[in-house]
Tab-separated table of C-alpha atoms in Angstrom:
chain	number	residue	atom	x	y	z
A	1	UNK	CA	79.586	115.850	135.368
A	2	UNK	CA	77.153	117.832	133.439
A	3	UNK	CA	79.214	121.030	133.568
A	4	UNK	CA	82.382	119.792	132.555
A	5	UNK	CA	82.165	120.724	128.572
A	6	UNK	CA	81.609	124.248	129.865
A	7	UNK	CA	84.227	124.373	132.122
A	8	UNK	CA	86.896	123.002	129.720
A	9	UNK	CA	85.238	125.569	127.466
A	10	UNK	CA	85.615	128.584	130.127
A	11	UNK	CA	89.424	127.094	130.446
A	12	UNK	CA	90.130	127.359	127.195
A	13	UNK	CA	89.362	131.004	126.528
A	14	UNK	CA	91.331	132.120	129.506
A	15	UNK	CA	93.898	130.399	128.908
A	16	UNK	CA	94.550	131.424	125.249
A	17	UNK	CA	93.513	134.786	126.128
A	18	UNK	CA	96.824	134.842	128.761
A	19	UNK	CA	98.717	133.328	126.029
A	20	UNK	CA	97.272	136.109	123.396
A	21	UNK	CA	98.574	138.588	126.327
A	22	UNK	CA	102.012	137.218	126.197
A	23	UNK	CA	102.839	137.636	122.938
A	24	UNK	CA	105.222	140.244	121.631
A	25	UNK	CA	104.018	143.549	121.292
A	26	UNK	CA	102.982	143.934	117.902
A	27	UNK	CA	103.178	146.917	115.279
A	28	UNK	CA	99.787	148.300	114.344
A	29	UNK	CA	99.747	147.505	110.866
A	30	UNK	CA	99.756	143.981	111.975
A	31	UNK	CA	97.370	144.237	114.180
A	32	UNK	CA	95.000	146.288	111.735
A	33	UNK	CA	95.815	143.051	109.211
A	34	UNK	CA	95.052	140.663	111.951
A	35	UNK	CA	91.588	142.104	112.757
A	36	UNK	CA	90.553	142.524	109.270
A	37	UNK	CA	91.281	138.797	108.771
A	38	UNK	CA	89.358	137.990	112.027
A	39	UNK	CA	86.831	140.220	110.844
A	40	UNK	CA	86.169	138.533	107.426
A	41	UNK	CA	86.474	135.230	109.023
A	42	UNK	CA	83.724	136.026	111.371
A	43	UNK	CA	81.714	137.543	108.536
A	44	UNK	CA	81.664	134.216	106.407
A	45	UNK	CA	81.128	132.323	109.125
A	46	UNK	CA	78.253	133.926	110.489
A	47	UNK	CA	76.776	133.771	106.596
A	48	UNK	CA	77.374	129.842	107.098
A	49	UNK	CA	74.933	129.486	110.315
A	50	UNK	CA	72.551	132.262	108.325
A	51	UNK	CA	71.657	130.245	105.551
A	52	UNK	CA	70.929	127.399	107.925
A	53	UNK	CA	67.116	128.801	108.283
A	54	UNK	CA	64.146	127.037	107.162
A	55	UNK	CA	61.822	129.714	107.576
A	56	UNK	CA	63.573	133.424	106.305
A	57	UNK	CA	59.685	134.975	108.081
A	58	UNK	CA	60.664	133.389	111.540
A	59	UNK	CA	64.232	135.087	111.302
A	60	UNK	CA	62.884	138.420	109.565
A	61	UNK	CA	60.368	138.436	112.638
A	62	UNK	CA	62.642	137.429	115.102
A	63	UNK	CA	65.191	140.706	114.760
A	64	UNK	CA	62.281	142.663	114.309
A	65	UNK	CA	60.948	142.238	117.748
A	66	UNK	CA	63.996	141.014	119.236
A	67	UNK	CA	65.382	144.827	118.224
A	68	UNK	CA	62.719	146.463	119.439
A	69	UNK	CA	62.924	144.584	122.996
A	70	UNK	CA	67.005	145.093	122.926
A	71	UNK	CA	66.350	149.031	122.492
A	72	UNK	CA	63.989	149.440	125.112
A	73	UNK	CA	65.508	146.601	127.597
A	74	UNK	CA	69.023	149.021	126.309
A	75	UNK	CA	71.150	145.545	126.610
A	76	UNK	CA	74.164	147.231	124.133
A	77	UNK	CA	74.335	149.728	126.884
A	78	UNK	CA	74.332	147.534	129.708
A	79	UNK	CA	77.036	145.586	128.709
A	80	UNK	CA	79.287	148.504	127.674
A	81	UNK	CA	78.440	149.699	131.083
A	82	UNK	CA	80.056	146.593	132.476
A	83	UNK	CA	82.938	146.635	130.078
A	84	UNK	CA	83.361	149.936	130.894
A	85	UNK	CA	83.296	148.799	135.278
A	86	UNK	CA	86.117	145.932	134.157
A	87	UNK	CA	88.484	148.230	132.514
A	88	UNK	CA	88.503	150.322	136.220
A	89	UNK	CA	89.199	147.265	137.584
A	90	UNK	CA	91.863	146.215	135.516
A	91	UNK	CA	93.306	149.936	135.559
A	92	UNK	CA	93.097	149.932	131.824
A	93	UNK	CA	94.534	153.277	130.162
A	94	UNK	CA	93.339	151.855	126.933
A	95	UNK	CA	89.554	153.452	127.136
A	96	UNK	CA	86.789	151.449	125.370
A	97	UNK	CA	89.512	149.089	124.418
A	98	UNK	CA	88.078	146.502	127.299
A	99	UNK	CA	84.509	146.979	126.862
A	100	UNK	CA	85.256	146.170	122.904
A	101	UNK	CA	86.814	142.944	123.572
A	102	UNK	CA	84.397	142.077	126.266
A	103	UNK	CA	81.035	142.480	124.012
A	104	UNK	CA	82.505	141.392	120.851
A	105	UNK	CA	83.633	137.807	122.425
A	106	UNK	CA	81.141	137.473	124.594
A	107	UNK	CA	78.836	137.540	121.292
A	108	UNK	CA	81.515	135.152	119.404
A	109	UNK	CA	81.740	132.631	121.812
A	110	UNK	CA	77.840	132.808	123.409
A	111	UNK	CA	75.822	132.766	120.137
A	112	UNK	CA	76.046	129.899	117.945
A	113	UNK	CA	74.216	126.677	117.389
A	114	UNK	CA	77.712	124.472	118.754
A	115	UNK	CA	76.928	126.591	122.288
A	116	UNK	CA	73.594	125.669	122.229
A	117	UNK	CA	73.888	121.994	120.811
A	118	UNK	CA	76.879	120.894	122.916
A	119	UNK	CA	75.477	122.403	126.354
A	120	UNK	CA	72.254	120.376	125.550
A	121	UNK	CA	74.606	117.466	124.775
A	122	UNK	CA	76.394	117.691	127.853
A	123	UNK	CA	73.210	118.270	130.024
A	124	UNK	CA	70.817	115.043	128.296
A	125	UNK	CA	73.547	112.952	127.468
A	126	UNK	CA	77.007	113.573	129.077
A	127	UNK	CA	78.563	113.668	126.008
A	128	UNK	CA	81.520	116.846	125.787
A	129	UNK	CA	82.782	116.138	122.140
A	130	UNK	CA	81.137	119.073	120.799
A	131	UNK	CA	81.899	121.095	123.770
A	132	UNK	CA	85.816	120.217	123.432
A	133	UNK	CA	85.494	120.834	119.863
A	134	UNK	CA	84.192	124.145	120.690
A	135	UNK	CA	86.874	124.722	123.044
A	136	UNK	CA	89.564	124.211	120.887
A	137	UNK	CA	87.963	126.945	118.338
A	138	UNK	CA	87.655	129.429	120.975
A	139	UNK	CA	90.965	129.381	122.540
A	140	UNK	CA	92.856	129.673	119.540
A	141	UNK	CA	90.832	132.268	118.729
A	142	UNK	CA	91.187	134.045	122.286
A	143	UNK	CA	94.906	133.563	121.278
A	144	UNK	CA	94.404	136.291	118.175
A	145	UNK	CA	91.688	138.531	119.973
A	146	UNK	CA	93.628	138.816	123.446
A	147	UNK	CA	96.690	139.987	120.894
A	148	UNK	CA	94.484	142.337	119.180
A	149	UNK	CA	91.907	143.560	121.910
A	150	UNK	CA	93.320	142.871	125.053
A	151	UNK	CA	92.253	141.759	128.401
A	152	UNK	CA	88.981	142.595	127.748
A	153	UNK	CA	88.149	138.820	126.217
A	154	UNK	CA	89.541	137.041	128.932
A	155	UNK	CA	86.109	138.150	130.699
A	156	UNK	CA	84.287	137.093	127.966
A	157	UNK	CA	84.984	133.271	129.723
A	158	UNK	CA	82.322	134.722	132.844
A	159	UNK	CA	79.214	134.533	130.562
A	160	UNK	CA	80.046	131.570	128.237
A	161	UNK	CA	79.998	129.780	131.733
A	162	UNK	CA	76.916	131.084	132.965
A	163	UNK	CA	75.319	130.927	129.561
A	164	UNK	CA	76.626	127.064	128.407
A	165	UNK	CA	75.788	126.271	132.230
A	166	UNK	CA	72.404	127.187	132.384
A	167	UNK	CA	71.763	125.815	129.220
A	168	UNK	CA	73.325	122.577	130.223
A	169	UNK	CA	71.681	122.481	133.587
A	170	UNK	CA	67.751	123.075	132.090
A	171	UNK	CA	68.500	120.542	129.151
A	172	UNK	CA	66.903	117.922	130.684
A	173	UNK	CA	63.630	119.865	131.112
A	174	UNK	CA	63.510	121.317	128.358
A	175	UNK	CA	64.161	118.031	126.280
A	176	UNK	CA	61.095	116.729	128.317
A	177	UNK	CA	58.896	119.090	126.936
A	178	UNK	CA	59.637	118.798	123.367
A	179	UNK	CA	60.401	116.571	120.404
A	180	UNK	CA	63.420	115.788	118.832
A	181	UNK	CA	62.226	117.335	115.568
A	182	UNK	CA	60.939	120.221	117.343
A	183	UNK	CA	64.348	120.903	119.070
A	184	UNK	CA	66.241	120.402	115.724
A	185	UNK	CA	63.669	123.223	113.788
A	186	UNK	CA	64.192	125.655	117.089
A	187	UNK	CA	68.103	125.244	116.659
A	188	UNK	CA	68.051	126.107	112.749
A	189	UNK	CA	66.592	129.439	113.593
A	190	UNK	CA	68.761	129.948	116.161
A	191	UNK	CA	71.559	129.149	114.574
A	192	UNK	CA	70.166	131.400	111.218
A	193	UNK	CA	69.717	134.477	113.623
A	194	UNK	CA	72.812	133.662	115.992
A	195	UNK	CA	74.845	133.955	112.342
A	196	UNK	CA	73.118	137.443	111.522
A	197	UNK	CA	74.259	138.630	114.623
A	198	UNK	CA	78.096	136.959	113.845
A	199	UNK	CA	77.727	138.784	110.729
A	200	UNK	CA	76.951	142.013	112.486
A	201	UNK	CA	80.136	141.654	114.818
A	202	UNK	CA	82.492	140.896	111.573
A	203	UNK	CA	81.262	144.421	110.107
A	204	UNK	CA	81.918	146.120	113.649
A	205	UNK	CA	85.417	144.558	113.468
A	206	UNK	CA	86.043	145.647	110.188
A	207	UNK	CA	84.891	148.889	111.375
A	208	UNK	CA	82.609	149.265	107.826
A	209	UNK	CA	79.384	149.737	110.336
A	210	UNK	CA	78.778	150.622	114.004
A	211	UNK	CA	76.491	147.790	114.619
A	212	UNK	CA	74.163	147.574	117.758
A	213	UNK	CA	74.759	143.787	117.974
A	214	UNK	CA	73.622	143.469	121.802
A	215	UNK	CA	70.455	144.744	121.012
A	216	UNK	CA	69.416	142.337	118.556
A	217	UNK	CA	70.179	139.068	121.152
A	218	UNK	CA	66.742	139.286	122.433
A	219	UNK	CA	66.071	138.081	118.838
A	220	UNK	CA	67.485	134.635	119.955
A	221	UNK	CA	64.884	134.334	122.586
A	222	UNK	CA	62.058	135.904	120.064
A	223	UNK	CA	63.009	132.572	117.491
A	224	UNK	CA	63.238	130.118	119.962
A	225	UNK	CA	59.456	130.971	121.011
A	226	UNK	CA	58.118	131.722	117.391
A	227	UNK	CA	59.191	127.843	115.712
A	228	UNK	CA	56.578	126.462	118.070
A	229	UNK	CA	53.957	129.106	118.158
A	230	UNK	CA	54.463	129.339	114.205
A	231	UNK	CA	54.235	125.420	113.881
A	232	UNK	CA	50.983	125.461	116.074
A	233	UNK	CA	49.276	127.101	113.998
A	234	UNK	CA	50.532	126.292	110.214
């Protein structure tokens, strides 16, 4: 079943979400601990997928126009705007505290080169490992958020399965039309810009900069079509 990894992976996150729900209240100097640890975590791992680049003018490029797109298309906006619809429909008293969850895990769980890789995986070749891997990383860590930013990342699970779906679904095309060695240079930019952005979400956490993370995901799109146009013509 092509959309099983996904599914497992949607499974997860609500399900250690519901179990980051149940746990005892805690005090808010351990939850101000907690999320600075999450924070830094996030941080160095988003400098891990960073450095993964090949070409630092493809990346540079890519969050220049993939900014500029973000602004105007106003995407930050959009999805505070639904955060902000799921927290009246969750009759949260907590304001913002939803919509904070929601973007920050949606961006956690949605950009990264194991989303990307395993939903190809499971779409060419059947093959979940990476998928479960992934899936085991993300509800533990649903455990911590939930605990720390409430119900709002249990919704984050909605566009990890429309995003790893539709990824898994057009693999097969998209495999079709081009090389293996293409594919591998696409996902090292991705996975370079997909880690600024990871980086950008550990500095919101850690509440040193308001960063406009949401606006820069066009920038994921932008590197995925510069590797071949740059490639053409180099």
């Amino acid at each position: 079943m092509v959309l099983w990894g996904t599914l497992v992976n949607t499974f997860a996150i609500i399900l250690g979400g519901i179990m980051g729900l149940a746990l005892p209240k805690l005090s808010q100097g351990i939850k101000a601990t907690v999320m600075q640890g999450l924070g830094l975590a996030v941080a160095v791992q988003g400098v891990t997928m960073a450095l993964k680049t090949n070409n630092l003018l493809i990346v540079i490029g890519s969050l220049v126009i993939g900014g500029v797109l973000g602004e105007l298309l106003k995407v930050e906006q959009g999805l505070e705007k639904l955060g902000v619809q799921l927290e009246g429909f969750v009759g949260s008293r907590a304001k913002g505290k939803v919509a904070a969850g929601f973007v920050s895990t949606t961006l956690i769980y949605c950009v990264g080169a194991m989303a990307i890789l395993g939903s190809i995986d499971s779409g060419v070749r059947l093959n979940h490992d990476m998928l479960y891997t992934k899936s085991m990383l993300d509800g533990f860590s649903a455990i911590i958020f939930a605990s720390t930013l409430g119900v709002g990342v249990l919704f984050s699970s909605l566009p990890v399965l429309l995003y790893q779906g539709a990824i898994a679904l057009s693999a097969t095309l998209i495999t079709s039309l081009i090389s293996p060695g293409m594919l591998e240079a696409i996902t090292a930019e991705l996975t370079s810009v997909g880690g600024i952005l990871i980086i950008g979400i550990g500095l919101n956490i850690l509440e040193i900069k308001k960063i406009n993370v949401a606006n820069l995901l066009p920038s994921v799109v932008v590197a995925a079509l510069l590797v071949p146009l740059v490639s053409y013509f180099s």
